[in-house]
Amino acid sequence: MFALVDCNSCYASCEQVFRPDLRDKPVIVLSNNDGCIIARSKEAKRLGIPDLQPYFKLKGFLRQQGVSIFSANFTLYGDISHRVMTTLREYAAEVEVYSIDEMFLSFDGLPDDLKTYGQEIKQRIWRDVRMPVSVGVAPSKTLAKLANHAAKKISRLDGVCLLDTAEKWQWVQARLPVTKVWGIGSRTGKRLNTMGIRSILDLARANPKHMRREFNVNIERTITELNGTPAIDMETDVEPRQQIYCTRSFGHKPGDLYSLQTSISAYTARAAEKLRDQNSETKALQVFISCSRFEEEPYHGQQVVELPYATDDTRVLSHYARLAVEQLYRPNRLYARAGVGLIDIRSKDFQQRDFFYPTDNPRSEALMKTLDKINHRYGHGSAFLAAEGQKKRWRMRQAFLSPAYTTRWQDIPRVMLG
DNA sequence: TCTGGGGTCCTAGGACCC
DNA sequence: TCTGGGGTCCTAGGACCC
């Protein structure tokens, strides 16, 4: 058996952890640059606030309803998530961190009463971290996802749903459209609909081999899993990333090359930091700059840069990224987004060097280590390349940012006594 | 004025090899 | 009628996830 534990309205709940005054109140969290709504508390959902809507369109309504608004604070969410995951590890021998707010647990060899066990987990996470979670338990990962969905929707289940017999999961499957299944998105959903497959149960009853020919191997696995046979394994080890991207929308749209170059330098620095974190280097990077896609003739320039040798040195990466921006730049336009991706990543432990590789530079290594240490200790952006610029007028909007309560000394909450 | 960001996997098709 | 067959690697694009 598998369990899927999912934090309810994760980001909104994270904001409430240190703001108990906002408990049971409508709270929403905006995406980077305060663009869209990406999380809503129960009460905010009840007000009819839709997901992934541009903030500016709902501004008036939100104010009128007294909704509390937050800019995304991923430092805080990452830390709260880590606390939840650490606690969850106590409840299963095998776990998979699936996303910032979801974890799969393997329940093999555990007591029969998994419903009670699920309740115990839920109460423990609430007691220790003040994070509300839902628990879905079933014989495959896809069914566990489905059970989790049911746990959220059916209030009498009290946040824990066990789908351990075909009757139970078919009851749920018959009542949900096929696009609610893990792995079936809107595109495939449309195609399935034209084939007469509307509910999840319709898909579960389709011929897996035939569907594989019609679509791909994933759909075959999904069908197998929907019928109670596991076909998707737990992924217990964290593999290093194969690609690392850092892309942002601008707070103020720049039109000058200098702003684009400084922003790209800053994004490269962030990506390189993540690269070093996983002890990797990259042999290629991708750079893009683009105008708003809502413009009449949007410009999107992108370029892949093959490096002469694999590296993790921010200065080298930044140099090539800036050259690329220079080539992509078109004057007399305003840019909305830019980004950089490290796309040919390999481990530093298995370096393939050729004849022309410059000899290892211990000073580069030491400099990067020191840079990372300073930024880790005093917060991102404490030490940076001059190429990232001083002013950063392009920096993204974060008008409603909460403190980094758990990761910055200045932001630690104070408790009033007496 | 304002419309997210960061990933993964699969497939098809072309190049190339013997 | 009939134009080899099978394999690998790479890339772009599509689809999906949260």
CSV table of C-alpha atoms (C1' of nucleotides) in Angstrom, one decimal:
chain,number,residue,atom,x,y,z
A,1,MET,CA,0.0,0.0,0.0
A,2,PHE,CA,1.0,3.6,-0.7
A,3,ALA,CA,0.1,6.8,1.1
A,4,LEU,CA,0.2,10.3,-0.4
A,5,VAL,CA,0.4,13.1,2.2
A,6,ASP,CA,-0.4,16.5,0.8
A,7,CYS,CA,-0.3,19.9,2.6
A,8,ASN,CA,-3.6,21.7,2.3
A,9,SER,CA,-3.3,25.0,0.4
A,10,CYS,CA,0.4,24.7,1.2
A,11,TYR,CA,1.7,28.2,0.7
A,12,ALA,CA,-1.3,29.9,2.3
A,13,SER,CA,-1.0,27.5,5.3
A,14,CYS,CA,2.7,28.3,5.6
A,15,GLU,CA,1.9,32.0,5.9
A,16,GLN,CA,-0.6,31.1,8.7
A,17,VAL,CA,1.9,29.2,10.7
A,18,PHE,CA,3.5,32.4,12.1
A,19,ARG,CA,0.3,34.4,11.8
A,20,PRO,CA,-2.2,32.6,13.9
A,21,ASP,CA,-4.4,35.7,13.7
A,22,LEU,CA,-5.1,34.7,10.1
A,23,ARG,CA,-6.2,31.2,10.9
A,24,ASP,CA,-9.7,30.6,9.4
A,25,LYS,CA,-9.5,33.8,7.4
A,26,PRO,CA,-9.2,34.2,3.6
A,27,VAL,CA,-5.5,34.2,2.7
A,28,ILE,CA,-4.0,34.1,-0.8
A,29,VAL,CA,-0.4,33.9,-2.1
A,30,LEU,CA,0.8,35.5,-5.3
A,31,SER,CA,3.4,34.1,-7.8
A,32,ASN,CA,6.7,35.7,-8.3
A,33,ASN,CA,6.4,39.3,-9.4
A,34,ASP,CA,3.0,39.4,-7.7
A,35,GLY,CA,1.5,38.1,-11.0
A,36,CYS,CA,-1.1,35.4,-10.4
A,37,ILE,CA,-2.8,33.8,-7.5
A,38,ILE,CA,-1.1,30.5,-6.7
A,39,ALA,CA,-2.5,29.5,-3.3
A,40,ARG,CA,-5.8,30.1,-1.5
A,41,SER,CA,-6.8,29.2,2.0
A,42,LYS,CA,-10.1,27.3,2.4
A,43,GLU,CA,-11.9,30.5,3.2
A,44,ALA,CA,-10.5,32.2,0.1
A,45,LYS,CA,-11.7,29.3,-2.0
A,46,ARG,CA,-15.1,29.6,-0.5
A,47,LEU,CA,-15.2,33.3,-1.6
A,48,GLY,CA,-15.0,32.0,-5.1
A,49,ILE,CA,-11.5,33.3,-5.8
A,50,PRO,CA,-10.2,31.3,-8.8
A,51,ASP,CA,-6.8,29.7,-9.0
A,52,LEU,CA,-4.0,31.0,-11.3
A,53,GLN,CA,-5.9,34.3,-12.0
A,54,PRO,CA,-3.9,37.5,-12.6
A,55,TYR,CA,-3.9,39.5,-9.4
A,56,PHE,CA,-4.6,42.9,-10.9
A,57,LYS,CA,-7.9,41.7,-12.2
A,58,LEU,CA,-9.2,40.8,-8.7
A,59,LYS,CA,-7.5,43.5,-6.8
A,60,GLY,CA,-10.7,45.4,-6.0
A,61,PHE,CA,-12.7,42.4,-5.0
A,62,LEU,CA,-9.9,41.1,-2.8
A,63,ARG,CA,-9.7,44.4,-0.9
A,64,GLN,CA,-13.5,44.6,-0.5
A,65,GLN,CA,-13.6,41.1,1.0
A,66,GLY,CA,-10.7,41.8,3.4
A,67,VAL,CA,-8.5,39.0,1.9
A,68,SER,CA,-4.9,38.9,3.3
A,69,ILE,CA,-2.4,38.9,0.4
A,70,PHE,CA,1.2,37.6,0.4
A,71,SER,CA,4.0,37.6,-2.2
A,72,ALA,CA,5.5,34.2,-2.6
A,73,ASN,CA,8.1,33.6,0.1
A,74,PHE,CA,9.8,30.4,-1.1
A,75,THR,CA,12.5,30.5,1.5
A,76,LEU,CA,9.8,30.2,4.2
A,77,TYR,CA,7.9,27.5,2.3
A,78,GLY,CA,11.0,25.5,1.7
A,79,ASP,CA,11.8,25.4,5.3
A,80,ILE,CA,8.3,24.5,6.5
A,81,SER,CA,8.2,21.8,3.9
A,82,HIS,CA,11.4,20.4,5.2
A,83,ARG,CA,10.0,20.2,8.7
A,84,VAL,CA,6.9,18.3,7.4
A,85,MET,CA,9.0,15.9,5.4
A,86,THR,CA,11.4,15.2,8.3
A,87,THR,CA,8.4,14.3,10.5
A,88,LEU,CA,6.8,12.1,7.9
A,89,ARG,CA,10.0,10.1,7.5
A,90,GLU,CA,9.3,8.6,10.9
A,91,TYR,CA,6.2,6.9,9.6
A,92,ALA,CA,7.5,4.7,6.8
A,93,ALA,CA,10.7,3.0,5.9
A,94,GLU,CA,10.5,4.2,2.3
A,95,VAL,CA,9.5,7.7,1.3
A,96,GLU,CA,9.5,9.8,-1.8
A,97,VAL,CA,9.5,13.6,-1.7
A,98,TYR,CA,7.3,14.3,-4.7
A,99,SER,CA,7.1,18.0,-4.6
A,100,ILE,CA,7.4,20.9,-2.1
A,101,ASP,CA,4.1,19.9,-0.5
A,102,GLU,CA,3.6,16.2,-1.3
A,103,MET,CA,5.2,13.0,-0.1
A,104,PHE,CA,4.6,9.4,-1.0
A,105,LEU,CA,5.1,6.8,1.8
A,106,SER,CA,5.3,3.1,1.3
A,107,PHE,CA,3.0,1.4,3.8
A,108,ASP,CA,4.2,-2.2,3.1
A,109,GLY,CA,4.5,-4.3,6.2
A,110,LEU,CA,2.5,-1.9,8.4
A,111,PRO,CA,-0.5,-2.6,10.7
A,112,ASP,CA,-3.8,-3.3,9.1
A,113,ASP,CA,-5.6,-0.3,10.4
A,114,LEU,CA,-4.2,2.2,8.0
A,115,LYS,CA,-7.1,4.6,8.4
A,116,THR,CA,-6.2,5.2,12.1
A,117,TYR,CA,-2.5,5.3,11.1
A,118,GLY,CA,-3.3,8.1,8.6
A,119,GLN,CA,-5.2,10.0,11.2
A,120,GLU,CA,-2.2,9.7,13.5
A,121,ILE,CA,0.1,11.2,10.9
A,122,LYS,CA,-2.3,14.0,10.2
A,123,GLN,CA,-2.6,15.0,13.9
A,124,ARG,CA,1.2,14.7,14.4
A,125,ILE,CA,2.0,17.1,11.5
A,126,TRP,CA,-0.6,19.5,12.9
A,127,ARG,CA,0.8,19.3,16.4
A,128,ASP,CA,4.5,19.7,15.4
A,129,VAL,CA,4.4,22.0,12.4
A,130,ARG,CA,0.9,23.5,12.4
A,131,MET,CA,0.4,22.4,8.8
A,132,PRO,CA,-2.9,20.9,7.9
A,133,VAL,CA,-2.5,17.8,5.6
A,134,SER,CA,-4.7,15.3,3.8
A,135,VAL,CA,-3.8,11.6,3.6
A,136,GLY,CA,-4.8,9.2,0.8
A,137,VAL,CA,-4.0,5.5,1.1
A,138,ALA,CA,-4.4,2.9,-1.7
A,139,PRO,CA,-2.6,0.0,-3.5
A,140,SER,CA,-0.9,2.2,-6.2
A,141,LYS,CA,0.5,5.7,-6.3
A,142,THR,CA,-2.1,6.8,-8.8
A,143,LEU,CA,-4.9,5.5,-6.6
A,144,ALA,CA,-3.2,7.1,-3.6
A,145,LYS,CA,-3.3,10.5,-5.4
A,146,LEU,CA,-7.0,9.8,-6.1
A,147,ALA,CA,-7.7,8.9,-2.5
A,148,ASN,CA,-6.0,12.1,-1.4
A,149,HIS,CA,-8.3,14.1,-3.7
A,150,ALA,CA,-11.3,12.4,-2.1
A,151,ALA,CA,-9.9,13.1,1.4
A,152,LYS,CA,-10.0,16.8,0.6
A,153,LYS,CA,-13.4,16.8,-1.1
A,154,ILE,CA,-15.5,14.6,1.2
A,155,SER,CA,-15.7,16.3,4.5
A,156,ARG,CA,-16.9,13.3,6.5
A,157,LEU,CA,-13.7,11.5,5.8
A,158,ASP,CA,-11.9,14.0,8.0
A,159,GLY,CA,-8.9,14.4,5.8
A,160,VAL,CA,-8.0,10.7,5.5
A,161,CYS,CA,-9.2,8.4,2.7
A,162,LEU,CA,-8.5,4.7,2.4
A,163,LEU,CA,-9.3,3.1,-1.0
A,164,ASP,CA,-8.5,-0.5,-0.3
A,165,THR,CA,-11.1,-2.3,-2.3
A,166,ALA,CA,-12.2,-2.1,-6.0
A,167,GLU,CA,-15.7,-1.1,-4.9
A,168,LYS,CA,-14.4,1.9,-3.0
A,169,TRP,CA,-12.0,3.2,-5.7
A,170,GLN,CA,-14.6,2.6,-8.5
A,171,TRP,CA,-17.1,4.6,-6.5
A,172,VAL,CA,-14.7,7.5,-6.6
A,173,GLN,CA,-13.6,6.9,-10.2
A,174,ALA,CA,-17.2,7.0,-11.5
A,175,ARG,CA,-17.7,10.4,-10.0
A,176,LEU,CA,-14.7,12.3,-11.4
A,177,PRO,CA,-13.7,13.4,-14.9
A,178,VAL,CA,-10.8,11.7,-16.4
A,179,THR,CA,-8.6,14.9,-16.3
A,180,LYS,CA,-8.5,14.5,-12.5
A,181,VAL,CA,-6.2,11.5,-12.8
A,182,TRP,CA,-2.5,12.0,-12.1
A,183,GLY,CA,-0.8,12.0,-15.6
A,184,ILE,CA,-3.8,13.0,-17.7
A,185,GLY,CA,-3.8,16.7,-18.6
A,186,SER,CA,-6.2,18.8,-20.6
A,187,ARG,CA,-4.8,17.8,-24.0
A,188,THR,CA,-5.1,14.1,-23.5
A,189,GLY,CA,-8.3,14.7,-21.7
A,190,LYS,CA,-9.9,16.3,-24.8
A,191,ARG,CA,-8.7,13.4,-27.0
A,192,LEU,CA,-10.1,10.9,-24.5
A,193,ASN,CA,-13.4,12.7,-24.5
A,194,THR,CA,-13.8,12.4,-28.2
A,195,MET,CA,-13.2,8.6,-27.8
A,196,GLY,CA,-16.1,8.5,-25.3
A,197,ILE,CA,-13.9,8.3,-22.3
A,198,ARG,CA,-15.2,10.8,-19.8
A,199,SER,CA,-15.0,9.5,-16.2
A,200,ILE,CA,-11.9,8.0,-14.6
A,201,LEU,CA,-13.8,4.7,-14.5
A,202,ASP,CA,-14.1,4.8,-18.3
A,203,LEU,CA,-10.4,5.1,-18.5
A,204,ALA,CA,-9.8,2.3,-16.0
A,205,ARG,CA,-11.9,0.0,-18.1
A,206,ALA,CA,-10.2,0.9,-21.4
A,207,ASN,CA,-7.8,-1.6,-23.1
A,208,PRO,CA,-4.3,-0.7,-21.9
A,209,LYS,CA,-2.4,-2.1,-24.9
A,210,HIS,CA,-4.7,-0.3,-27.3
A,211,MET,CA,-4.4,2.9,-25.4
A,212,ARG,CA,-0.6,2.6,-25.4
A,213,ARG,CA,-0.6,2.4,-29.2
A,214,GLU,CA,-3.0,5.3,-29.4
A,215,PHE,CA,-1.1,7.5,-26.9
A,216,ASN,CA,2.1,6.4,-25.1
A,217,VAL,CA,3.4,4.0,-22.4
A,218,ASN,CA,2.5,6.3,-19.5
A,219,ILE,CA,-1.2,5.9,-20.1
A,220,GLU,CA,-0.9,2.2,-20.0
A,221,ARG,CA,0.8,2.4,-16.6
A,222,THR,CA,-1.9,4.8,-15.4
A,223,ILE,CA,-4.7,2.3,-16.4
A,224,THR,CA,-2.9,-0.6,-14.7
A,225,GLU,CA,-2.5,1.6,-11.5
A,226,LEU,CA,-6.2,2.6,-11.6
A,227,ASN,CA,-7.1,-1.1,-11.4
A,228,GLY,CA,-5.1,-1.5,-8.2
A,229,THR,CA,-1.8,-2.9,-9.6
A,230,PRO,CA,1.3,-0.8,-9.0
A,231,ALA,CA,3.2,0.1,-12.1
A,232,ILE,CA,5.0,3.3,-11.0
A,233,ASP,CA,7.8,2.7,-8.5
A,234,MET,CA,8.7,4.8,-5.5
A,235,GLU,CA,11.7,7.1,-6.4
A,236,THR,CA,13.5,7.2,-3.1
A,237,ASP,CA,16.8,8.7,-3.9
A,238,VAL,CA,17.1,12.3,-4.9
A,239,GLU,CA,18.8,12.4,-8.2
A,240,PRO,CA,20.8,15.5,-9.0
A,241,ARG,CA,19.0,17.9,-11.4
A,242,GLN,CA,19.6,17.4,-15.1
A,243,GLN,CA,18.7,21.0,-15.9
A,244,ILE,CA,18.7,24.1,-13.6
A,245,TYR,CA,16.7,27.1,-14.7
A,246,CYS,CA,16.4,30.6,-13.2
A,247,THR,CA,13.9,32.8,-15.0
A,248,ARG,CA,12.0,35.8,-13.8
A,249,SER,CA,9.5,38.4,-15.0
A,250,PHE,CA,10.7,41.9,-14.5
A,251,GLY,CA,9.1,44.3,-12.0
A,252,HIS,CA,9.8,47.3,-14.2
A,253,LYS,CA,10.2,46.3,-17.9
A,254,PRO,CA,13.7,47.4,-19.0
A,255,GLY,CA,14.5,48.4,-22.6
A,256,ASP,CA,18.3,48.8,-22.3
A,257,LEU,CA,21.0,46.2,-22.7
A,258,TYR,CA,22.7,47.0,-19.4
A,259,SER,CA,19.6,46.0,-17.4
A,260,LEU,CA,19.2,42.8,-19.3
A,261,GLN,CA,22.8,41.9,-18.8
A,262,THR,CA,22.8,42.6,-15.1
A,263,SER,CA,19.6,40.6,-14.6
A,264,ILE,CA,20.9,37.7,-16.5
A,265,SER,CA,24.1,37.8,-14.5
A,266,ALA,CA,22.1,37.6,-11.3
A,267,TYR,CA,20.0,34.7,-12.6
A,268,THR,CA,23.2,32.9,-13.7
A,269,ALA,CA,24.6,33.4,-10.2
A,270,ARG,CA,21.6,31.9,-8.6
A,271,ALA,CA,21.6,28.9,-11.0
A,272,ALA,CA,25.3,28.3,-10.5
A,273,GLU,CA,24.8,28.3,-6.8
A,274,LYS,CA,22.3,25.5,-7.2
A,275,LEU,CA,24.7,23.7,-9.5
A,276,ARG,CA,27.5,23.8,-6.9
A,277,ASP,CA,25.0,22.7,-4.3
A,278,GLN,CA,24.6,19.4,-6.1
A,279,ASN,CA,28.3,19.1,-6.9
A,280,SER,CA,27.9,19.4,-10.6
A,281,GLU,CA,29.2,21.5,-13.5
A,282,THR,CA,27.7,22.4,-16.9
A,283,LYS,CA,29.1,22.4,-20.4
A,284,ALA,CA,26.2,24.4,-22.0
A,285,LEU,CA,23.8,27.0,-21.1
A,286,GLN,CA,20.7,28.5,-22.6
A,287,VAL,CA,19.8,32.2,-22.4
A,288,PHE,CA,16.5,33.9,-23.4
A,289,ILE,CA,15.0,37.3,-23.2
A,290,SER,CA,11.4,38.0,-24.2
A,291,CYS,CA,8.8,40.7,-24.5
A,292,SER,CA,5.4,40.3,-23.1
A,293,ARG,CA,3.4,37.6,-24.8
A,294,PHE,CA,0.4,39.9,-24.7
A,295,GLU,CA,2.1,42.3,-27.1
A,296,GLU,CA,1.0,42.4,-30.7
A,297,GLU,CA,4.3,41.2,-32.1
A,298,PRO,CA,6.1,39.6,-29.2
A,299,TYR,CA,9.8,39.0,-29.5
A,300,HIS,CA,11.4,36.0,-28.0
A,301,GLY,CA,15.2,35.5,-28.4
A,302,GLN,CA,16.9,32.4,-27.2
A,303,GLN,CA,20.3,31.0,-27.6
A,304,VAL,CA,22.2,27.8,-26.6
A,305,VAL,CA,25.8,28.4,-25.7
A,306,GLU,CA,28.2,25.5,-25.8
A,307,LEU,CA,31.1,26.2,-23.3
A,308,PRO,CA,34.7,25.4,-24.1
A,309,TYR,CA,34.9,23.3,-21.0
A,310,ALA,CA,32.5,22.2,-18.2
A,311,THR,CA,32.5,24.6,-15.2
A,312,ASP,CA,30.7,25.7,-12.1
A,313,ASP,CA,32.4,29.1,-11.8
A,314,THR,CA,29.8,31.9,-11.7
A,315,ARG,CA,32.2,34.3,-13.4
A,316,VAL,CA,32.7,32.1,-16.4
A,317,LEU,CA,29.0,31.2,-16.8
A,318,SER,CA,28.1,34.8,-16.3
A,319,HIS,CA,30.5,35.9,-19.0
A,320,TYR,CA,29.1,33.7,-21.7
A,321,ALA,CA,25.5,34.4,-20.6
A,322,ARG,CA,26.2,38.1,-21.1
A,323,LEU,CA,27.7,37.6,-24.5
A,324,ALA,CA,24.5,35.7,-25.5
A,325,VAL,CA,22.3,38.5,-24.3
A,326,GLU,CA,24.2,41.0,-26.4
A,327,GLN,CA,23.4,39.0,-29.5
A,328,LEU,CA,19.8,38.5,-28.6
A,329,TYR,CA,19.2,42.1,-27.7
A,330,ARG,CA,17.0,44.2,-30.0
A,331,PRO,CA,16.8,47.9,-29.3
A,332,ASN,CA,13.5,49.9,-29.0
A,333,ARG,CA,11.6,47.2,-27.2
A,334,LEU,CA,10.6,46.6,-23.6
A,335,TYR,CA,11.4,43.2,-22.1
A,336,ALA,CA,9.1,41.3,-19.8
A,337,ARG,CA,11.1,38.3,-18.9
A,338,ALA,CA,14.6,36.8,-19.1
A,339,GLY,CA,16.1,33.6,-17.9
A,340,VAL,CA,19.1,31.3,-18.0
A,341,GLY,CA,19.2,27.5,-18.0
A,342,LEU,CA,22.2,25.2,-17.3
A,343,ILE,CA,21.4,22.4,-19.6
A,344,ASP,CA,24.3,20.0,-20.0
A,345,ILE,CA,24.9,19.1,-16.4
A,346,ARG,CA,27.4,16.5,-15.2
A,347,SER,CA,28.8,15.4,-11.9
A,348,LYS,CA,32.1,16.9,-10.8
A,349,ASP,CA,33.1,13.5,-9.6
A,350,PHE,CA,33.3,12.0,-13.1
A,351,GLN,CA,34.9,14.7,-15.1
A,352,GLN,CA,35.8,14.0,-18.7
A,353,ARG,CA,38.6,16.4,-19.5
A,354,ASP,CA,40.2,16.8,-22.8
A,355,PHE,CA,43.6,18.0,-23.9
A,356,PHE,CA,42.6,21.6,-24.0
A,357,TYR,CA,41.0,21.8,-20.6
A,358,PRO,CA,42.7,24.5,-18.5
A,359,THR,CA,44.4,23.1,-15.5
A,360,ASP,CA,42.2,23.0,-12.4
A,361,ASN,CA,42.1,26.4,-10.8
A,362,PRO,CA,42.2,26.1,-7.0
A,363,ARG,CA,41.6,29.8,-6.6
A,364,SER,CA,38.3,29.6,-8.5
A,365,GLU,CA,37.2,26.7,-6.4
A,366,ALA,CA,38.1,28.6,-3.2
A,367,LEU,CA,36.4,31.8,-4.4
A,368,MET,CA,33.1,30.0,-5.2
A,369,LYS,CA,33.2,28.2,-1.8
A,370,THR,CA,33.6,31.4,0.0
A,371,LEU,CA,30.9,33.1,-2.0
A,372,ASP,CA,28.5,30.3,-1.2
A,373,LYS,CA,29.4,30.4,2.4
A,374,ILE,CA,28.8,34.1,2.8
A,375,ASN,CA,25.4,33.9,1.0
A,376,HIS,CA,24.3,30.9,2.9
A,377,ARG,CA,25.1,32.5,6.2
A,378,TYR,CA,23.9,36.1,5.6
A,379,GLY,CA,21.3,35.5,3.0
A,380,HIS,CA,21.2,35.5,-0.8
A,381,GLY,CA,22.6,38.6,-2.4
A,382,SER,CA,25.0,39.4,0.5
A,383,ALA,CA,28.0,38.9,-1.9
A,384,PHE,CA,27.6,39.1,-5.6
A,385,LEU,CA,29.4,39.9,-8.9
A,386,ALA,CA,29.7,43.5,-9.9
A,387,ALA,CA,28.2,42.3,-13.2
A,388,GLU,CA,24.9,41.9,-11.4
A,389,GLY,CA,24.7,45.6,-11.0
A,390,GLN,CA,23.9,47.7,-7.9
A,391,LYS,CA,20.5,49.2,-8.6
A,392,LYS,CA,18.5,46.3,-9.9
A,393,ARG,CA,15.5,48.4,-10.9
A,394,TRP,CA,14.3,45.4,-12.9
A,395,ARG,CA,13.9,43.4,-9.7
A,396,MET,CA,10.6,41.5,-9.4
A,397,ARG,CA,7.7,43.0,-7.5
A,398,GLN,CA,7.1,41.6,-4.0
A,399,ALA,CA,4.8,44.1,-2.4
A,400,PHE,CA,3.4,41.7,0.2
A,401,LEU,CA,6.4,39.7,1.3
A,402,SER,CA,6.3,38.1,4.7
A,403,PRO,CA,9.5,37.8,6.9
A,404,ALA,CA,11.7,34.8,6.5
A,405,TYR,CA,10.7,33.8,10.0
A,406,THR,CA,12.8,30.6,10.2
A,407,THR,CA,15.9,31.4,8.1
A,408,ARG,CA,17.0,34.9,8.8
A,409,TRP,CA,18.2,36.2,12.2
A,410,GLN,CA,16.6,39.6,11.8
A,411,ASP,CA,13.2,37.9,11.0
A,412,ILE,CA,12.8,35.6,14.0
A,413,PRO,CA,9.4,36.2,15.5
A,414,ARG,CA,9.4,37.8,19.0
A,415,VAL,CA,7.1,36.5,21.7
A,416,MET,CA,5.6,39.0,24.2
A,417,LEU,CA,5.3,37.7,27.7
A,418,GLY,CA,2.9,38.9,30.3
B,1,DT,C1',1.0,49.9,-15.2
B,2,DC,C1',-0.3,44.7,-14.1
B,3,DT,C1',-0.9,38.1,-16.9
B,4,DG,C1',4.4,32.5,-12.6
B,5,DG,C1',8.4,29.6,-12.4
B,6,DG,C1',10.8,25.3,-12.5
B,7,DG,C1',11.1,20.9,-13.7
B,8,DT,C1',10.6,15.7,-16.0
B,9,DC,C1',9.6,12.3,-19.5
B,10,DC,C1',8.2,10.5,-24.1
B,11,DT,C1',8.2,10.3,-29.1
B,12,DA,C1',9.3,11.1,-33.8
B,13,DG,C1',12.6,11.9,-37.0
B,14,DG,C1',17.2,12.7,-38.8
B,15,DA,C1',22.1,11.4,-38.9
B,16,DC,C1',25.1,8.1,-38.8
B,17,DC,C1',27.1,3.4,-38.2
B,18,DC,C1',28.2,-1.4,-39.8
C,1,DT,C1',5.4,-5.7,-57.1
C,2,DC,C1',10.0,-6.3,-54.7
C,3,DT,C1',15.4,-1.1,-53.9
C,4,DG,C1',18.6,-4.1,-46.5
C,5,DG,C1',18.1,-4.1,-41.7
C,6,DG,C1',19.0,-3.0,-37.3
C,7,DG,C1',21.0,-0.2,-33.9
C,8,DT,C1',22.5,4.2,-31.4
C,9,DC,C1',22.6,9.0,-30.5
C,10,DC,C1',20.8,13.5,-30.7
C,11,DT,C1',17.3,17.1,-30.9
C,12,DA,C1',13.0,19.5,-31.0
C,13,DG,C1',8.5,19.6,-29.6
C,14,DG,C1',4.7,18.0,-26.9
C,15,DA,C1',2.6,16.9,-22.7
C,16,DC,C1',2.5,16.7,-18.0
C,17,DC,C1',3.4,17.9,-13.1
C,18,DC,C1',3.2,21.2,-8.9
